XYZ file of C-alpha atoms in Angstrom:
711
model
C -18.892 -49.345 13.148
C -15.204 -49.496 14.088
C -13.581 -49.294 17.523
C -12.714 -45.607 17.155
C -16.278 -44.546 16.476
C -17.443 -46.539 19.507
C -14.860 -44.868 21.725
C -16.029 -41.400 20.659
C -19.659 -42.320 21.284
C -18.943 -43.774 24.720
C -16.854 -40.759 25.763
C -19.650 -38.374 24.816
C -21.943 -40.296 27.187
C -19.423 -40.282 30.022
C -19.187 -36.501 29.794
C -22.751 -36.115 31.113
C -23.188 -39.121 33.435
C -21.426 -41.678 35.647
C -20.676 -45.184 34.377
C -21.291 -47.742 37.161
C -19.943 -51.255 36.485
C -20.899 -54.500 38.321
C -20.448 -58.166 37.481
C -23.335 -59.733 35.621
C -23.999 -62.234 32.873
C -27.448 -61.315 31.618
C -27.271 -57.721 30.356
C -28.066 -56.264 26.992
C -25.473 -54.521 24.869
C -25.308 -51.605 22.487
C -26.793 -52.535 19.131
C -23.581 -51.698 17.326
C -21.125 -52.678 20.072
C -18.517 -54.991 18.486
C -18.301 -58.416 20.135
C -14.523 -58.561 19.778
C -13.887 -55.285 21.669
C -11.939 -56.209 24.796
C -11.390 -54.114 27.894
C -7.843 -53.244 26.811
C -9.096 -51.568 23.638
C -11.689 -49.426 25.374
C -9.719 -48.818 28.557
C -6.651 -47.475 26.719
C -8.889 -45.050 24.852
C -10.782 -43.555 27.820
C -7.983 -43.828 30.387
C -8.819 -43.363 34.059
C -12.494 -42.550 33.422
C -13.328 -46.271 33.091
C -12.774 -48.546 36.157
C -9.833 -50.947 35.915
C -10.270 -54.766 36.173
C -8.053 -54.822 39.284
C -11.176 -54.059 41.375
C -12.491 -57.538 40.510
C -9.917 -60.020 41.870
C -12.142 -62.988 40.877
C -11.133 -62.404 37.278
C -8.045 -64.568 36.932
C -6.166 -66.030 34.026
C -8.236 -68.502 32.107
C -11.560 -67.232 33.520
C -14.154 -65.132 31.817
C -15.366 -62.093 33.769
C -18.281 -60.047 32.445
C -18.900 -56.491 33.675
C -22.343 -54.963 33.509
C -21.991 -51.200 33.151
C -24.996 -48.942 33.623
C -25.221 -45.136 33.633
C -26.233 -43.294 36.813
C -26.680 -39.627 37.737
C -24.873 -37.878 40.623
C -27.421 -39.414 43.127
C -26.878 -42.997 41.993
C -30.169 -43.338 40.077
C -29.967 -45.410 36.904
C -30.592 -43.216 33.879
C -33.391 -44.396 31.592
C -33.016 -44.865 27.861
C -29.316 -45.652 28.219
C -28.290 -49.061 26.961
C -25.844 -50.835 29.312
C -22.387 -51.863 28.162
C -21.020 -55.389 28.283
C -17.273 -55.869 28.577
C -15.457 -59.192 28.653
C -11.970 -59.791 30.057
C -10.685 -63.162 28.942
C -7.051 -63.137 30.017
C -4.824 -61.885 32.789
C -2.341 -60.633 30.147
C -4.837 -58.029 29.012
C -4.952 -56.586 32.514
C -1.174 -56.542 32.742
C -0.821 -54.787 29.405
C -3.301 -52.158 30.523
C -1.379 -51.530 33.744
C 1.958 -51.302 31.919
C 0.483 -48.907 29.366
C -0.836 -46.664 32.104
C 2.492 -46.725 33.960
C 4.348 -45.666 30.797
C 1.894 -42.833 30.328
C 2.497 -41.636 33.907
C 6.277 -41.708 33.366
C 5.883 -39.721 30.149
C 3.694 -37.102 31.852
C 6.234 -36.812 34.698
C 8.959 -36.101 32.132
C 6.869 -33.358 30.529
C 6.219 -31.840 33.945
C 9.950 -31.752 34.737
C 10.663 -30.004 31.423
C 7.977 -27.405 32.093
C 9.335 -26.803 35.595
C 12.862 -26.237 34.215
C 11.560 -23.819 31.573
C 9.728 -21.901 34.282
C 12.904 -21.687 36.380
C 14.859 -20.358 33.362
C 12.209 -17.714 32.658
C 12.166 -16.587 36.285
C 15.967 -16.313 36.363
C 16.039 -14.284 33.129
C 13.230 -12.040 34.355
C 15.033 -11.447 37.661
C 18.237 -10.466 35.845
C 16.335 -8.041 33.584
C 14.582 -6.507 36.596
C 17.887 -6.032 38.403
C 19.410 -4.237 35.398
C 16.284 -2.129 34.940
C 16.301 -1.222 38.637
C 19.943 -0.133 38.426
C 19.205 2.032 35.390
C 16.097 3.425 37.085
C 17.981 4.481 40.235
C 20.612 6.342 38.211
C 18.093 7.988 35.892
C 15.908 9.145 38.805
C 18.869 11.070 40.199
C 19.146 13.233 37.048
C 18.153 16.886 37.467
C 15.596 18.628 35.182
C 18.485 20.039 33.102
C 20.037 16.611 32.578
C 19.221 13.523 30.552
C 20.004 9.884 31.310
C 22.434 8.194 28.921
C 21.947 4.414 28.837
C 24.398 3.562 26.078
C 27.285 1.826 27.808
C 27.467 2.995 31.433
C 24.226 4.580 32.640
C 24.881 8.165 33.757
C 23.373 11.664 33.915
C 24.567 14.204 31.339
C 23.856 17.918 31.026
C 21.373 18.862 28.323
C 22.852 20.594 25.290
C 21.940 24.287 24.986
C 21.759 25.564 21.398
C 24.094 28.514 20.869
C 23.592 31.530 18.633
C 23.080 30.608 15.002
C 21.491 27.277 15.944
C 17.991 26.188 16.909
C 16.720 23.044 18.626
C 15.601 20.260 16.326
C 14.453 18.146 19.274
C 14.150 18.996 22.972
C 16.059 17.395 25.820
C 14.022 14.540 27.305
C 14.545 12.034 30.092
C 16.463 9.626 27.896
C 17.740 11.736 24.973
C 19.755 14.902 24.607
C 18.604 17.941 22.682
C 19.830 18.164 19.094
C 20.674 21.457 17.444
C 20.599 22.351 13.769
C 22.199 25.265 12.009
C 19.969 28.215 11.082
C 20.259 28.959 7.362
C 20.127 32.749 7.500
C 20.523 32.992 3.726
C 17.502 30.802 3.037
C 15.340 32.411 5.725
C 16.247 35.937 4.616
C 17.667 37.051 7.976
C 21.138 37.825 6.583
C 22.508 41.366 6.181
C 24.263 40.901 2.818
C 23.989 43.622 0.169
C 22.091 43.115 -3.053
C 25.283 42.584 -5.091
C 26.743 40.128 -2.586
C 26.262 36.382 -2.289
C 25.102 35.104 1.078
C 26.853 31.851 2.029
C 25.565 29.937 5.023
C 28.171 28.496 7.394
C 27.871 26.616 10.682
C 26.391 29.043 13.214
C 26.602 32.111 11.015
C 26.805 33.351 7.408
C 29.275 35.161 5.165
C 28.695 37.805 2.504
C 30.946 37.104 -0.505
C 31.655 39.445 -3.425
C 34.231 37.636 -5.592
C 32.782 34.138 -5.955
C 32.080 34.560 -9.639
C 35.755 35.122 -10.465
C 36.897 31.660 -9.266
C 37.784 29.388 -12.207
C 36.606 25.830 -12.712
C 37.837 23.261 -10.149
C 38.385 26.084 -7.635
C 36.512 27.383 -4.618
C 36.417 30.653 -2.663
C 38.247 30.238 0.662
C 36.343 32.153 3.343
C 39.459 32.451 5.516
C 41.920 33.744 2.939
C 39.245 35.530 0.844
C 40.910 34.054 -2.251
C 40.160 31.419 -4.873
C 41.870 28.109 -4.093
C 42.235 24.932 -6.167
C 40.021 22.018 -5.179
C 41.859 19.133 -3.517
C 42.097 15.809 -5.365
C 41.687 12.598 -3.389
C 44.467 10.070 -3.988
C 43.338 6.796 -5.516
C 43.707 3.810 -3.204
C 44.537 6.007 -0.212
C 41.443 8.154 0.222
C 38.028 8.712 -1.294
C 35.719 11.703 -1.581
C 32.455 11.985 0.327
C 32.005 15.793 0.028
C 32.696 17.352 -3.398
C 34.280 20.743 -3.959
C 31.675 23.532 -3.761
C 31.418 27.278 -4.158
C 33.024 28.032 -0.800
C 34.286 24.647 0.400
C 37.147 22.372 -0.578
C 36.814 18.669 -1.340
C 36.730 16.487 1.775
C 38.635 13.196 1.536
C 38.525 10.342 4.022
C 40.903 7.401 4.386
C 39.922 4.470 2.204
C 39.093 1.171 3.877
C 40.601 -0.635 0.918
C 38.976 -2.358 -2.009
C 40.080 -5.975 -1.891
C 36.614 -7.517 -1.959
C 34.359 -4.522 -2.628
C 34.299 -1.012 -4.026
C 31.727 1.760 -4.299
C 30.768 4.383 -6.876
C 28.255 7.110 -6.025
C 26.835 9.758 -8.326
C 23.831 11.772 -9.394
C 22.034 13.077 -12.471
C 24.073 15.897 -14.005
C 21.686 17.207 -16.631
C 19.876 20.467 -15.741
C 18.543 20.744 -19.310
C 16.790 17.387 -19.141
C 13.297 18.783 -18.587
C 13.610 21.432 -21.335
C 14.519 19.204 -24.277
C 12.289 18.706 -27.297
C 13.324 15.171 -28.152
C 11.061 12.177 -28.657
C 10.811 10.881 -25.121
C 8.873 7.833 -26.290
C 12.118 6.435 -27.711
C 14.104 7.198 -24.553
C 17.058 9.520 -24.030
C 20.283 8.961 -22.127
C 20.840 10.934 -18.910
C 24.252 12.330 -17.944
C 25.711 11.002 -14.686
C 28.217 12.789 -12.480
C 30.387 10.977 -9.925
C 30.813 12.305 -6.394
C 34.430 11.119 -6.592
C 37.026 13.542 -7.917
C 38.707 10.918 -10.105
C 38.399 7.361 -11.325
C 39.733 4.293 -9.542
C 40.642 0.719 -10.397
C 37.025 -0.438 -10.501
C 34.959 2.332 -12.123
C 35.542 4.917 -14.825
C 33.082 7.804 -15.007
C 32.401 8.986 -18.559
C 30.078 11.997 -18.101
C 30.206 13.101 -21.731
C 28.813 9.746 -22.783
C 26.478 9.572 -19.800
C 27.768 6.246 -18.533
C 30.036 4.437 -16.072
C 32.551 1.851 -17.304
C 33.539 -1.155 -15.204
C 37.190 -2.146 -15.067
C 37.095 -5.535 -13.337
C 35.062 -8.735 -13.220
C 32.563 -8.968 -10.392
C 28.981 -8.436 -9.261
C 27.495 -4.929 -9.164
C 24.382 -3.981 -7.187
C 22.755 -0.845 -8.604
C 20.534 1.373 -6.446
C 18.984 4.634 -7.635
C 16.463 6.723 -5.687
C 14.728 9.342 -7.815
C 11.654 11.566 -7.760
C 9.981 13.803 -10.308
C 6.994 16.005 -10.962
C 5.302 15.315 -14.293
C 1.991 14.992 -16.104
C 3.278 12.964 -19.060
C 0.673 10.673 -20.611
C 0.811 7.021 -19.492
C 3.992 7.140 -17.399
C 7.515 8.465 -16.926
C 10.161 5.738 -16.759
C 13.783 5.696 -15.577
C 15.878 2.620 -16.361
C 19.435 1.321 -16.145
C 21.063 -0.782 -18.845
C 24.466 -2.203 -19.752
C 26.151 -2.346 -23.125
C 26.257 -6.144 -22.903
C 22.813 -7.084 -21.529
C 20.567 -4.157 -22.450
C 17.814 -3.176 -20.000
C 18.472 -4.381 -16.431
C 15.792 -2.672 -14.359
C 13.306 0.173 -14.787
C 10.761 1.980 -12.615
C 7.692 3.923 -13.706
C 5.964 6.957 -12.228
C 2.234 7.124 -12.897
C 0.568 10.071 -14.634
C -0.485 12.765 -12.148
C -1.061 16.509 -12.141
C 2.636 17.321 -11.843
C 2.073 19.367 -8.684
C 3.747 16.987 -6.217
C 6.820 14.782 -6.309
C 6.501 11.083 -6.955
C 9.382 8.943 -5.754
C 10.570 5.537 -6.889
C 13.668 3.367 -6.579
C 15.580 1.131 -8.972
C 17.576 -1.748 -7.542
C 19.121 -4.779 -9.221
C 22.281 -6.902 -9.285
C 24.249 -7.902 -12.378
C 27.485 -9.689 -13.217
C 29.910 -7.446 -15.142
C 33.090 -7.841 -17.172
C 35.851 -5.295 -17.836
C 34.796 -2.619 -20.344
C 31.067 -3.180 -19.728
C 29.247 0.158 -19.571
C 26.222 1.132 -17.497
C 23.913 4.012 -18.412
C 20.671 5.618 -17.224
C 17.849 6.600 -19.562
C 14.421 8.197 -19.265
C 11.372 7.668 -21.457
C 7.618 8.092 -21.515
C 4.659 6.485 -23.212
C 4.162 9.618 -25.300
C 6.190 12.065 -27.349
C 4.374 15.067 -25.931
C 6.050 15.469 -22.573
C 8.622 18.283 -22.639
C 7.631 21.851 -21.906
C 8.729 23.242 -25.262
C 6.950 20.618 -27.338
C 6.153 21.981 -30.801
C 2.523 20.898 -30.521
C 0.664 23.345 -28.263
C -2.380 21.066 -28.107
C -0.692 18.940 -25.481
C -0.255 20.378 -21.990
C 1.443 17.350 -20.420
C 4.934 18.188 -19.226
C 8.001 16.839 -17.502
C 8.157 19.468 -14.760
C 11.124 18.717 -12.487
C 13.584 16.104 -11.250
C 14.113 16.250 -7.493
C 17.538 17.427 -6.341
C 19.831 14.791 -4.857
C 19.211 16.143 -1.339
C 15.576 15.043 -1.728
C 15.948 11.812 -3.678
C 19.189 10.057 -4.477
C 21.835 9.199 -5.148
C 22.786 6.426 -7.556
C 25.209 3.909 -6.074
C 27.117 1.019 -7.642
C 28.446 -1.513 -5.139
C 31.044 -3.803 -6.737
C 31.734 -7.191 -5.140
C 34.640 -9.424 -6.094
C 34.242 -13.060 -7.128
C 36.693 -13.787 -4.293
C 33.900 -12.994 -1.840
C 32.325 -16.322 -2.939
C 29.113 -14.455 -3.801
C 26.557 -15.953 -6.211
C 24.143 -14.022 -8.412
C 20.867 -14.848 -10.192
C 18.609 -12.858 -12.508
C 15.125 -13.721 -13.795
C 12.362 -11.906 -15.682
C 8.637 -11.760 -14.949
C 6.308 -13.815 -17.100
C 3.626 -11.491 -18.460
C 0.365 -12.363 -16.716
C -3.083 -11.091 -15.740
C -4.674 -11.910 -12.383
C -7.421 -10.818 -10.019
C -7.283 -10.576 -6.198
C -4.092 -12.604 -5.663
C -1.076 -13.717 -7.602
C 2.075 -15.729 -7.023
C 4.785 -14.248 -9.218
C 6.204 -16.478 -11.952
C 9.486 -15.922 -13.759
C 11.686 -17.065 -16.604
C 15.300 -17.776 -15.739
C 17.858 -15.467 -17.389
C 21.229 -16.256 -15.808
C 22.988 -17.400 -12.653
C 26.674 -17.532 -11.768
C 26.286 -20.850 -9.898
C 23.319 -23.087 -10.644
C 24.152 -25.313 -7.681
C 23.688 -22.508 -5.109
C 20.818 -20.561 -6.722
C 18.217 -21.857 -9.140
C 14.593 -21.301 -10.157
C 12.124 -24.169 -9.618
C 8.679 -24.418 -11.261
C 8.933 -20.806 -12.520
C 8.096 -19.651 -8.976
C 10.481 -20.763 -6.213
C 14.075 -19.560 -5.922
C 15.882 -22.485 -4.314
C 18.912 -21.734 -2.098
C 21.185 -24.743 -1.663
C 23.538 -23.421 1.022
C 23.251 -21.238 4.115
C 24.205 -17.569 3.839
C 22.800 -14.045 3.591
C 20.509 -13.372 0.631
C 19.726 -9.957 -0.805
C 16.792 -9.831 -3.230
C 15.124 -7.155 -5.348
C 11.854 -7.637 -7.239
C 10.869 -4.820 -9.616
C 7.465 -5.014 -11.240
C 5.573 -2.718 -13.606
C 1.812 -3.107 -13.487
C -1.526 -1.732 -14.659
C -4.654 -1.883 -12.478
C -8.259 -2.023 -13.629
C -11.278 -1.636 -11.343
C -12.302 0.845 -8.649
C -11.683 -1.801 -5.979
C -7.966 -1.320 -6.665
C -8.048 2.214 -5.269
C -9.186 1.419 -1.737
C -6.965 -1.611 -1.086
C -3.896 -0.866 -3.179
C -1.261 -3.457 -3.996
C 0.749 -5.551 -1.504
C 3.859 -7.579 -2.373
C 4.878 -10.137 0.271
C 8.249 -11.904 -0.072
C 8.023 -15.289 1.641
C 10.469 -17.990 2.680
C 9.484 -21.657 2.484
C 11.567 -23.608 5.015
C 12.601 -27.257 4.761
C 10.020 -28.310 7.363
C 7.178 -26.755 5.356
C 6.885 -23.596 7.453
C 6.197 -20.415 5.454
C 7.618 -17.143 6.823
C 6.311 -13.750 5.643
C 9.423 -11.546 5.550
C 7.572 -8.223 5.298
C 4.756 -6.492 3.412
C 5.418 -3.852 0.760
C 2.374 -1.652 0.096
C 1.578 0.755 -2.737
C -1.579 2.786 -3.210
C -3.700 1.648 -6.155
C -4.328 4.039 -9.057
C -6.775 2.443 -11.522
C -6.135 2.690 -15.268
C -2.585 3.972 -14.760
C 0.844 2.443 -15.303
C 3.040 2.182 -12.235
C 5.778 0.019 -10.719
C 6.782 -1.297 -7.303
C 10.132 -2.374 -5.858
C 10.398 -5.000 -3.131
C 13.966 -5.315 -1.827
C 15.568 -6.607 1.350
C 18.024 -9.057 2.889
C 17.400 -12.226 4.880
C 19.521 -15.070 6.329
C 18.796 -18.383 4.596
C 19.514 -22.056 5.246
C 20.009 -25.080 3.040
C 17.028 -25.779 0.764
C 15.081 -22.644 1.698
C 12.859 -21.348 -1.101
C 12.048 -17.674 -1.762
C 8.856 -16.665 -3.557
C 6.648 -13.577 -3.944
C 2.897 -13.270 -3.379
C 0.949 -10.249 -4.630
C -2.411 -9.312 -3.107
C -5.089 -6.753 -3.842
C -8.844 -6.320 -3.489
C -11.430 -8.666 -4.938
C -12.495 -7.552 -8.440
C -9.232 -5.666 -8.924
C -7.610 -6.887 -12.133
C -3.812 -6.709 -12.268
C -1.700 -6.726 -15.426
C 1.982 -7.501 -14.894
C 4.595 -6.796 -17.513
C 7.998 -8.168 -18.376
C 10.059 -6.900 -21.309
C 13.631 -6.285 -22.431
C 13.779 -2.992 -20.496
C 13.709 -4.652 -17.069
C 10.274 -3.445 -15.924
C 9.629 -6.902 -14.456
C 12.710 -8.553 -12.994
C 14.147 -10.321 -9.944
C 17.801 -10.351 -8.916
C 19.384 -12.307 -6.068
C 22.791 -11.877 -4.439
C 23.862 -14.676 -2.086
C 26.936 -14.256 0.135
C 28.252 -16.838 2.637
C 27.968 -15.984 6.335
C 31.766 -15.719 6.689
C 31.881 -12.888 4.116
C 28.874 -10.866 5.266
C 26.732 -9.747 8.189
C 23.047 -8.890 8.215
C 20.766 -6.777 10.399
C 16.991 -6.523 10.015
C 14.520 -4.552 12.104
C 10.872 -3.486 12.232
C 9.579 -0.042 13.235
C 8.396 0.346 16.837
C 7.909 4.105 17.351
C 5.193 4.753 14.790
C 2.888 6.186 17.467
C 5.536 8.769 18.420
C 5.553 10.086 14.833
C 1.892 11.144 14.884
C 1.616 14.861 14.183
C 5.357 15.251 13.582
C 6.386 18.122 11.330
C 10.158 18.213 11.879
C 12.841 15.629 11.240
C 12.494 12.692 13.667
C 14.495 9.496 14.084
C 12.908 6.161 13.179
C 13.475 3.417 15.755
C 13.481 -0.272 14.930
C 13.309 -3.489 16.918
C 15.983 -6.002 15.948
C 14.596 -9.066 14.152
C 17.802 -10.569 12.718
C 21.503 -10.091 13.426
C 23.755 -12.754 11.934
C 27.026 -11.379 13.361
C 27.037 -9.343 16.572
C 30.821 -8.990 16.266
C 30.195 -6.726 13.268
C 26.764 -5.156 13.848
C 25.187 -3.912 17.059
C 22.005 -1.953 17.654
C 22.507 0.711 20.322
C 19.961 1.834 22.896
C 19.470 5.101 21.041
C 18.269 3.123 18.014
C 21.365 3.643 15.889
C 23.179 0.747 14.219
C 26.878 0.552 15.084
C 29.540 -1.087 12.902
C 32.428 -2.695 14.750
C 34.327 -3.374 11.522
C 34.956 -1.309 8.401
C 33.267 -2.328 5.175
C 30.508 -1.525 2.685
C 26.781 -1.728 3.328
C 23.549 -2.106 1.371
C 20.513 -0.531 3.067
C 16.912 -1.328 2.082
C 13.922 0.368 3.707
C 10.207 0.237 2.979
C 7.411 1.881 4.922
C 3.747 2.842 4.904
C 2.513 6.218 6.126
C -0.232 8.818 5.781
C 0.490 12.550 5.766
C -0.606 15.966 4.548
C 2.957 17.168 3.865
C 3.982 18.716 0.565
C 6.383 15.811 0.715
C 7.629 13.361 3.335
C 11.284 12.334 3.202
C 13.179 9.390 4.685
C 16.940 9.894 5.034
C 19.739 7.508 6.014
C 22.519 9.259 7.965
C 26.103 8.159 8.576
C 28.080 9.201 11.662
C 31.826 8.679 11.440
C 32.029 8.746 15.252
C 29.775 9.736 18.175
C 29.054 13.457 18.070
C 30.333 13.904 14.506
C 28.257 15.795 11.953
C 25.935 13.226 10.335
C 26.258 12.766 6.572
C 23.120 11.885 4.552
C 23.934 9.184 2.001
C 20.506 8.019 0.818
C 17.130 9.717 0.746
C 13.722 9.360 -0.866
C 10.608 11.554 -0.948
C 6.919 10.802 -1.099
C 4.586 13.472 -2.438
C 1.349 14.569 -0.826
C -0.948 11.589 -0.160
C -4.074 13.581 0.825
C -3.990 11.639 4.105
C -4.351 8.300 2.327
C -2.109 5.321 3.009
C 0.934 5.145 0.714
C 4.205 3.228 0.560
C 7.771 4.529 0.369
C 10.857 2.530 -0.657
C 14.529 3.472 -0.354
C 17.794 1.667 -1.165
C 21.400 2.801 -0.956
C 25.013 1.788 -0.433
C 27.853 3.366 1.525
C 31.337 2.813 2.934
C 31.518 2.569 6.735
C 34.410 2.692 9.184
C 34.871 0.793 12.425
C 32.839 2.337 15.304
C 30.719 4.381 12.905
C 26.930 4.228 12.964
C 23.871 4.889 10.820
C 20.252 5.810 11.516
C 17.102 6.787 9.613
C 14.897 9.861 9.977
C 11.498 11.003 8.730
C 10.933 14.622 7.673
C 7.637 16.330 6.810
C 7.686 19.536 4.748
C 4.769 21.967 5.031
C 2.305 19.701 6.774
C 2.111 16.934 9.348
C 2.365 13.172 9.588
C -0.996 11.533 10.299
C 0.068 7.925 10.789
C 3.131 5.702 10.446
C 2.473 1.978 10.647
C 4.553 -0.290 12.891
C 5.604 -3.866 12.256
C 6.552 -5.637 9.077
C 4.973 -2.989 6.813
C 7.740 -0.637 8.008
C 11.099 -2.409 8.055
C 14.796 -1.991 7.285
C 17.622 -4.389 6.429
C 21.368 -3.718 6.308
C 23.782 -6.100 4.571
C 27.491 -5.621 5.381
C 30.436 -6.736 3.210
C 34.163 -6.712 4.018
C 36.194 -3.931 2.326
């Protein structure tokens, strides 16, 4: 037996008894005690438990001193059945080495103690500073009257609660730390207007107007409520302003100053095809969907071609596509929306599983692609069966494409263009078709990358990043589940980051409820700061005995896209939900609050105390959100709002719905892009229609990321 085994055996004995050592020459030894084991070997292993040779001054250099060690109890009685130990010290140098070794150990322990003391001092100082600030806030807030609320953004002060005037109702009450918010009452929708039967009721802020001559206004005109006449819609000037509110029945176009388009540009639009659900075409082959731009005219980067149902790109660059959509259908197999380009074919596609058609199902498409001038992007819809439209010639089939959600429920489509001058790098890969049970690490085939040095795919699994920056990823995957175990546990996609030191970081968890024997798809998208030689990969988990089939084809139903941007040309914020408990039982629109996890540039992005994210510089943003909730609502909706300045009317620029879940856990994903100005802010809300929210989960299953680019 070696020295180490002997040390362990001896220590186990010392733990229950006392080792008493005296000088002797005629003692027995352990049967397996090695003859060449000196005091220095054993003493260095058991430290101060064993007596040092300094207590025996007779042992000098050149002499041989033998110690007889017997085991005694706490009263000094020798324990029976314990073999004594024999230790021999042959040289003075062994004693000196033991003393030096112990002294070095003491010095090392003293150093550790000093470090711990300094850390404790730092923690106490930081805690004291936080307590002082909290005490100052507390004193001010305690002085607020019952009709006031305490504002803690900037200078802490008491402010009078807002009182909703006529034509408005409270959306949220005034509390200790938040003001009341008022929303306009839509008298026309609620039927409280006094318009005649032949008049059109038009809701306005705080009131309503009865209009008689709306129908006589020509195209590209609107009815001016002040002049009572038809007026031409304003046209936003290219390069000087852009449109964020299109011309309507009774409102003119609203243009805002452009922040420029040197490094980035943005196109936003929606489906413009009311007849889509009434066609009698073969949906199994796919049909093109008309797109309508929110902008009043084209610019130097995009050309909208609504008659052809596509958008044409005018410059080289990288384009990130996001499209939130929802539909009600009972088409056999699935209903699929996909985006494609004239050059590459199918880029990305998302499927909605076959259901009764009573409730909305929402899904999101998101991908990044490199484009050239004259490349065209289009949107198409298809199903696994011909028999899907309402007016199908074969009455034997009752499956129908019922409805596409309006853009105020799910939408819009956004195209964020990024110049090569931003030093961005792009990569695209496709899923390898596979079948797995319980767990799966996604594998891919490389399609293209703009810079193989910065981004590459290793071993079909790991996306290797060779330089620090901000990375935006989107993983779209169509799948088919088999087995009842799939229903209870669902499907979880976990993007992970493998660091250089071997540490693995779970970025978040994206959950989707399992529906056995049905086609479906899941999007996992977000942004994360990366360092040299980090590796991104995706793990998929489900229940034991749940078989998963994953597909990859030329339509983009299984694909990964990466967009890497250097730190100097981007800023990133990431947060995780913290107010899930406050959303229990909520029926009205309520703000989601997140705890900051990452912020790569506080000069550009800042999270305020009210939970909103403030932009200190103008630019463009990509927002990705995923969450898990349970509700009994007809639908739950998450909306991203933009405020041009504090107190301004918030503008919704991305939204997604989730149909009734029958109080089962279900995931919701949303992506969108927008143009922001300096000192503007964004925030997210949750709305429940005709029901209540039962649970919203905190932590990494409910997270948001915002990636900012210069204009």
